[in-house]
mmCIF file of C-alpha atoms in Angstrom:
data_model
loop_
_atom_site.group_PDB
_atom_site.id
_atom_site.type_symbol
_atom_site.label_atom_id
_atom_site.label_comp_id
_atom_site.label_asym_id
_atom_site.label_seq_id
_atom_site.Cartn_x
_atom_site.Cartn_y
_atom_site.Cartn_z
ATOM 1 C CA MET A 282 -0.284 -0.355 0.145
ATOM 2 C CA ALA A 283 2.627 2.519 0.497
ATOM 3 C CA ALA A 284 4.493 1.748 -2.549
ATOM 4 C CA LEU A 285 1.345 2.690 -4.484
ATOM 5 C CA LEU A 286 1.329 5.919 -2.523
ATOM 6 C CA GLN A 287 5.041 7.048 -3.544
ATOM 7 C CA THR A 288 4.593 9.530 -6.612
ATOM 8 C CA PRO A 289 7.191 10.720 -8.485
ATOM 9 C CA SER A 290 8.632 13.893 -8.407
ATOM 10 C CA LEU A 291 7.198 16.509 -10.508
ATOM 11 C CA ARG A 292 9.781 18.927 -12.171
ATOM 12 C CA PRO A 293 8.866 21.873 -13.285
ATOM 13 C CA VAL A 294 8.149 21.383 -17.635
ATOM 14 C CA THR A 295 8.081 23.389 -20.607
ATOM 15 C CA SER A 296 4.489 23.688 -22.719
ATOM 16 C CA SER A 297 5.667 20.923 -25.174
ATOM 17 C CA GLY A 298 6.277 19.044 -22.196
ATOM 18 C CA ARG A 299 10.378 18.947 -21.985
ATOM 19 C CA ARG A 300 12.213 20.006 -19.385
ATOM 20 C CA LYS A 301 13.406 23.439 -18.646
ATOM 21 C CA HIS A 302 17.332 23.868 -19.077
ATOM 22 C CA PRO A 303 18.497 27.345 -18.403
ATOM 23 C CA PHE A 304 22.194 26.696 -18.934
ATOM 24 C CA ARG A 305 20.922 26.030 -22.597
ATOM 25 C CA ALA A 306 19.024 29.024 -22.530
ATOM 26 C CA ALA A 307 22.389 31.871 -20.906
ATOM 27 C CA ALA A 308 24.713 29.246 -22.889
ATOM 28 C CA ALA A 309 22.654 30.846 -26.405
ATOM 29 C CA GLY A 310 22.289 34.396 -24.589
ATOM 30 C CA LEU A 311 26.732 34.214 -23.915
ATOM 31 C CA LEU A 312 27.235 32.622 -27.432
ATOM 32 C CA ALA A 313 25.409 35.504 -29.323
ATOM 33 C CA VAL A 314 27.437 37.972 -26.450
ATOM 34 C CA LEU A 315 30.605 36.685 -27.753
ATOM 35 C CA LEU A 316 29.797 37.143 -31.433
ATOM 36 C CA ALA A 317 28.694 40.592 -30.861
ATOM 37 C CA LEU A 318 32.221 40.503 -29.697
ATOM 38 C CA ALA A 319 33.690 39.175 -32.106
ATOM 39 C CA ALA A 320 31.721 41.308 -35.427
ATOM 40 C CA LEU A 321 32.290 44.763 -32.941
ATOM 41 C CA VAL A 322 36.301 44.268 -32.593
ATOM 42 C CA GLY A 323 36.911 43.278 -36.030
ATOM 43 C CA ALA A 324 34.794 46.376 -37.044
ATOM 44 C CA GLY A 325 37.228 48.910 -34.963
ATOM 45 C CA GLY A 326 40.309 46.628 -36.287
ATOM 46 C CA ALA A 327 39.333 47.618 -40.528
ATOM 47 C CA ALA A 328 38.398 51.261 -38.345
ATOM 48 C CA SER A 329 42.196 51.324 -37.633
ATOM 49 C CA ALA A 330 44.024 50.199 -40.465
ATOM 50 C CA HIS A 331 47.367 51.451 -40.789
ATOM 51 C CA ASP A 332 48.563 54.243 -42.582
ATOM 52 C CA GLU A 333 50.016 54.864 -46.565
ATOM 53 C CA LEU A 334 52.317 56.103 -48.056
ATOM 54 C CA VAL A 335 50.843 58.107 -50.907
ATOM 55 C CA GLY A 336 53.470 60.572 -52.699
ATOM 56 C CA THR A 337 57.751 61.270 -52.068
ATOM 57 C CA THR A 338 59.540 64.115 -52.694
ATOM 58 C CA PRO A 339 61.355 63.495 -54.550
ATOM 59 C CA ALA A 340 59.475 60.798 -55.976
ATOM 60 C CA GLU A 341 60.605 57.673 -56.273
ATOM 61 C CA GLY A 342 62.706 56.827 -59.874
ATOM 62 C CA THR A 343 63.113 59.893 -60.881
ATOM 63 C CA THR A 344 66.221 62.009 -62.192
ATOM 64 C CA ILE A 345 66.263 65.232 -60.547
ATOM 65 C CA ASP A 346 69.110 68.221 -60.881
ATOM 66 C CA VAL A 347 70.594 68.285 -56.649
ATOM 67 C CA LEU A 348 69.869 67.559 -54.099
ATOM 68 C CA PRO A 349 66.807 69.658 -52.686
ATOM 69 C CA PRO A 350 67.920 70.545 -48.513
ATOM 70 C CA THR A 351 64.246 68.759 -47.796
ATOM 71 C CA LEU A 352 63.230 65.411 -48.322
ATOM 72 C CA GLU A 353 59.265 65.230 -47.898
ATOM 73 C CA LEU A 354 57.199 61.756 -47.620
ATOM 74 C CA ALA A 355 53.099 62.605 -47.756
ATOM 75 C CA PHE A 356 51.430 59.532 -46.074
ATOM 76 C CA SER A 357 47.144 59.222 -45.875
ATOM 77 C CA SER A 358 47.313 60.113 -42.442
ATOM 78 C CA VAL A 359 49.098 62.259 -40.012
ATOM 79 C CA PRO A 360 50.840 60.110 -38.669
ATOM 80 C CA SER A 361 52.915 60.188 -34.868
ATOM 81 C CA GLY A 362 55.618 61.928 -34.234
ATOM 82 C CA ILE A 363 57.249 59.115 -31.818
ATOM 83 C CA GLY A 364 59.818 56.904 -33.223
ATOM 84 C CA SER A 365 60.089 58.622 -36.931
ATOM 85 C CA GLN A 366 63.158 58.299 -38.389
ATOM 86 C CA VAL A 367 65.014 58.828 -42.061
ATOM 87 C CA GLN A 368 67.617 57.852 -43.586
ATOM 88 C CA VAL A 369 69.344 59.342 -47.094
ATOM 89 C CA LEU A 370 71.954 56.868 -48.387
ATOM 90 C CA ASP A 371 74.242 57.894 -50.961
ATOM 91 C CA GLU A 372 75.925 55.022 -53.164
ATOM 92 C CA ALA A 373 78.861 54.794 -50.304
ATOM 93 C CA GLY A 374 76.283 54.500 -47.669
ATOM 94 C CA GLU A 375 76.610 58.604 -46.467
ATOM 95 C CA ASP A 376 73.266 59.554 -44.591
ATOM 96 C CA TRP A 377 72.465 62.681 -45.032
ATOM 97 C CA ALA A 378 69.451 63.526 -43.547
ATOM 98 C CA GLU A 379 70.008 65.923 -40.765
ATOM 99 C CA GLY A 380 67.835 66.350 -37.766
ATOM 100 C CA PRO A 381 64.489 64.920 -36.089
ATOM 101 C CA VAL A 382 61.844 64.597 -38.802
ATOM 102 C CA GLU A 383 58.817 67.216 -38.916
ATOM 103 C CA ILE A 384 55.801 66.104 -38.783
ATOM 104 C CA VAL A 385 52.949 68.726 -40.034
ATOM 105 C CA ASP A 386 49.654 67.201 -40.663
ATOM 106 C CA ARG A 387 50.208 63.973 -42.656
ATOM 107 C CA THR A 388 53.597 65.659 -44.803
ATOM 108 C CA ALA A 389 57.270 64.461 -42.807
ATOM 109 C CA THR A 390 60.233 66.232 -43.709
ATOM 110 C CA GLN A 391 63.305 65.552 -43.005
ATOM 111 C CA ALA A 392 66.639 68.165 -43.691
ATOM 112 C CA LEU A 393 69.354 67.361 -45.494
ATOM 113 C CA ARG A 394 72.940 68.598 -45.442
ATOM 114 C CA ALA A 395 74.585 70.213 -47.906
ATOM 115 C CA GLY A 396 77.523 68.688 -49.533
ATOM 116 C CA ALA A 397 76.412 66.296 -51.254
ATOM 117 C CA PRO A 398 77.176 64.026 -54.112
ATOM 118 C CA ALA A 399 75.829 62.720 -56.995
ATOM 119 C CA GLY A 400 74.109 59.704 -57.697
ATOM 120 C CA GLU A 401 72.006 57.561 -56.516
ATOM 121 C CA TYR A 402 70.502 57.839 -53.469
ATOM 122 C CA THR A 403 68.530 54.915 -51.167
ATOM 123 C CA VAL A 404 65.860 57.080 -48.324
ATOM 124 C CA ASN A 405 64.990 54.128 -45.529
ATOM 125 C CA TRP A 406 61.539 55.640 -43.802
ATOM 126 C CA ARG A 407 59.843 54.513 -40.786
ATOM 127 C CA VAL A 408 57.070 56.393 -38.858
ATOM 128 C CA VAL A 409 54.631 55.291 -36.429
ATOM 129 C CA SER A 410 51.377 55.249 -38.258
ATOM 130 C CA SER A 411 47.231 56.726 -36.924
ATOM 131 C CA ASP A 412 46.725 54.144 -35.013
ATOM 132 C CA SER A 413 49.994 53.384 -33.494
ATOM 133 C CA HIS A 414 51.257 51.039 -35.314
ATOM 134 C CA PRO A 415 54.923 51.077 -36.739
ATOM 135 C CA ILE A 416 55.114 51.200 -40.892
ATOM 136 C CA GLU A 417 58.234 51.881 -42.500
ATOM 137 C CA GLY A 418 59.282 51.410 -46.455
ATOM 138 C CA THR A 419 62.548 51.738 -48.677
ATOM 139 C CA PHE A 420 62.548 53.908 -52.423
ATOM 140 C CA ALA A 421 65.072 55.931 -54.453
ATOM 141 C CA PHE A 422 66.053 58.268 -56.786
ATOM 142 C CA THR A 423 69.163 60.350 -58.467
ATOM 143 C CA THR A 424 70.598 63.723 -59.004
ATOM 144 C CA GLN A 425 72.939 64.926 -61.871
ATOM 145 C CA GLN A 426 75.247 67.084 -59.506
ATOM 146 C CA GLY A 427 77.023 67.203 -56.456
ATOM 147 C CA GLY A 428 75.768 69.766 -53.447
ATOM 148 C CA THR A 429 72.713 70.848 -51.969
ATOM 149 C CA THR A 430 70.592 73.572 -53.134
ATOM 150 C CA VAL A 431 70.393 76.774 -50.510
ATOM 151 C CA PRO A 432 66.513 77.852 -49.739
ATOM 152 C CA ASP A 433 66.445 81.422 -51.574
ATOM 153 C CA ALA A 434 65.651 84.352 -48.261
ATOM 154 C CA ALA A 435 63.720 85.466 -49.564
ATOM 155 C CA THR A 436 61.257 82.757 -49.511
ATOM 156 C CA THR A 437 62.169 81.649 -46.746
ATOM 157 C CA ALA A 438 61.880 84.679 -44.632
ATOM 158 C CA GLY A 439 58.650 85.421 -42.224
ATOM 159 C CA PRO A 440 57.737 86.416 -38.487
ATOM 160 C CA MET A 441 60.073 84.642 -36.330
ATOM 161 C CA ASP A 442 56.677 83.391 -33.892
ATOM 162 C CA THR A 443 55.609 81.663 -36.907
ATOM 163 C CA GLN A 444 58.292 78.980 -35.501
ATOM 164 C CA ASP A 445 56.314 78.411 -32.390
ATOM 165 C CA ASP A 446 53.214 77.442 -34.859
ATOM 166 C CA VAL A 447 55.316 75.481 -36.998
ATOM 167 C CA THR A 448 55.845 73.381 -33.050
ATOM 168 C CA ASN A 449 52.381 73.562 -31.909
ATOM 169 C CA GLU A 450 50.446 72.504 -35.318
ATOM 170 C CA THR A 451 53.552 69.302 -35.177
ATOM 171 C CA GLN A 452 52.887 68.477 -31.147
ATOM 172 C CA ALA A 453 49.184 68.332 -32.591
ATOM 173 C CA ALA A 454 49.852 66.374 -35.971
ATOM 174 C CA GLY A 455 51.416 63.410 -33.804
ATOM 175 C CA VAL A 456 48.706 63.083 -31.266
ATOM 176 C CA SER A 457 46.171 60.069 -32.858
ATOM 177 C CA ASP A 458 42.481 59.515 -31.070
ATOM 178 C CA PHE A 459 42.125 56.078 -29.654
ATOM 179 C CA PRO A 460 38.933 54.873 -29.460
ATOM 180 C CA TRP A 461 38.412 54.613 -25.473
ATOM 181 C CA SER A 462 34.567 53.953 -26.541
ATOM 182 C CA ILE A 463 35.222 50.379 -28.381
ATOM 183 C CA ILE A 464 36.853 49.622 -25.295
ATOM 184 C CA LEU A 465 34.428 51.199 -22.933
ATOM 185 C CA MET A 466 31.509 48.491 -25.373
ATOM 186 C CA ILE A 467 34.001 45.562 -25.117
ATOM 187 C CA ALA A 468 33.763 45.421 -21.173
ATOM 188 C CA ALA A 469 30.500 45.710 -20.952
ATOM 189 C CA LEU A 470 30.220 43.478 -23.572
ATOM 190 C CA VAL A 471 32.260 41.081 -21.538
ATOM 191 C CA ALA A 472 30.647 42.246 -17.774
ATOM 192 C CA ILE A 473 27.272 40.911 -19.723
ATOM 193 C CA ALA A 474 29.041 37.904 -20.502
ATOM 194 C CA VAL A 475 30.227 36.824 -17.142
ATOM 195 C CA ALA A 476 26.153 38.300 -15.102
ATOM 196 C CA LEU A 477 24.549 35.582 -18.141
ATOM 197 C CA ALA A 478 27.102 32.781 -16.911
ATOM 198 C CA LEU A 479 27.216 33.282 -13.511
ATOM 199 C CA THR A 480 22.903 33.045 -13.335
ATOM 200 C CA ALA A 481 23.094 30.183 -15.709
ATOM 201 C CA ARG A 482 25.076 28.126 -12.881
ATOM 202 C CA ARG A 483 23.077 29.473 -10.242
ATOM 203 C CA ARG A 484 19.083 28.460 -11.711
ATOM 204 C CA LEU A 485 21.498 24.711 -13.126
ATOM 205 C CA GLY A 486 22.312 24.238 -8.804
ATOM 206 C CA ALA A 487 18.868 25.040 -8.396
ATOM 207 C CA ASN A 488 16.419 22.220 -10.256
ATOM 208 C CA ARG A 489 18.724 19.590 -9.194
#
């Protein structure tokens, strides 16, 4: 008689008659969060593509009369002013670059020493891209005469306070925007994923 009075333990069932699995629901939510996180990271990586060299003065492969007083590199975006380096090597391997690289807007300018010989020059350059990754490259050009041209005083004369303006502009050009909004969104998604995992674990433990 006691055996007949015993009834099987009841567990919550769904409308289709199957038992609920809170862990599966939480796992599905966690997977959705991870997929969204992967898409966000992919979009952020595509948005922060490396800068590219779009032009040089002198141009690559050209033959010019005399080595100019400065060499210019133009980029697709404003590079950082930190860690920039330009070498201008003659056929003997001597570097004719003088002083640090100056970056204004998207152009990096390297001053050159006077007295350079005629012949082929190889330029090795390295800058930090606006996405904080170093980029580098090499190109060559040829000069027909030795020496470096000196700019005319009439074309270079100007107010002394303009140098401060150029310095401020150069420092501003070397600052790259860091994607803090993407970092905050990633942190929020990670927090949601952790909360879902903890909730699923508690529910699973309560239903055992």
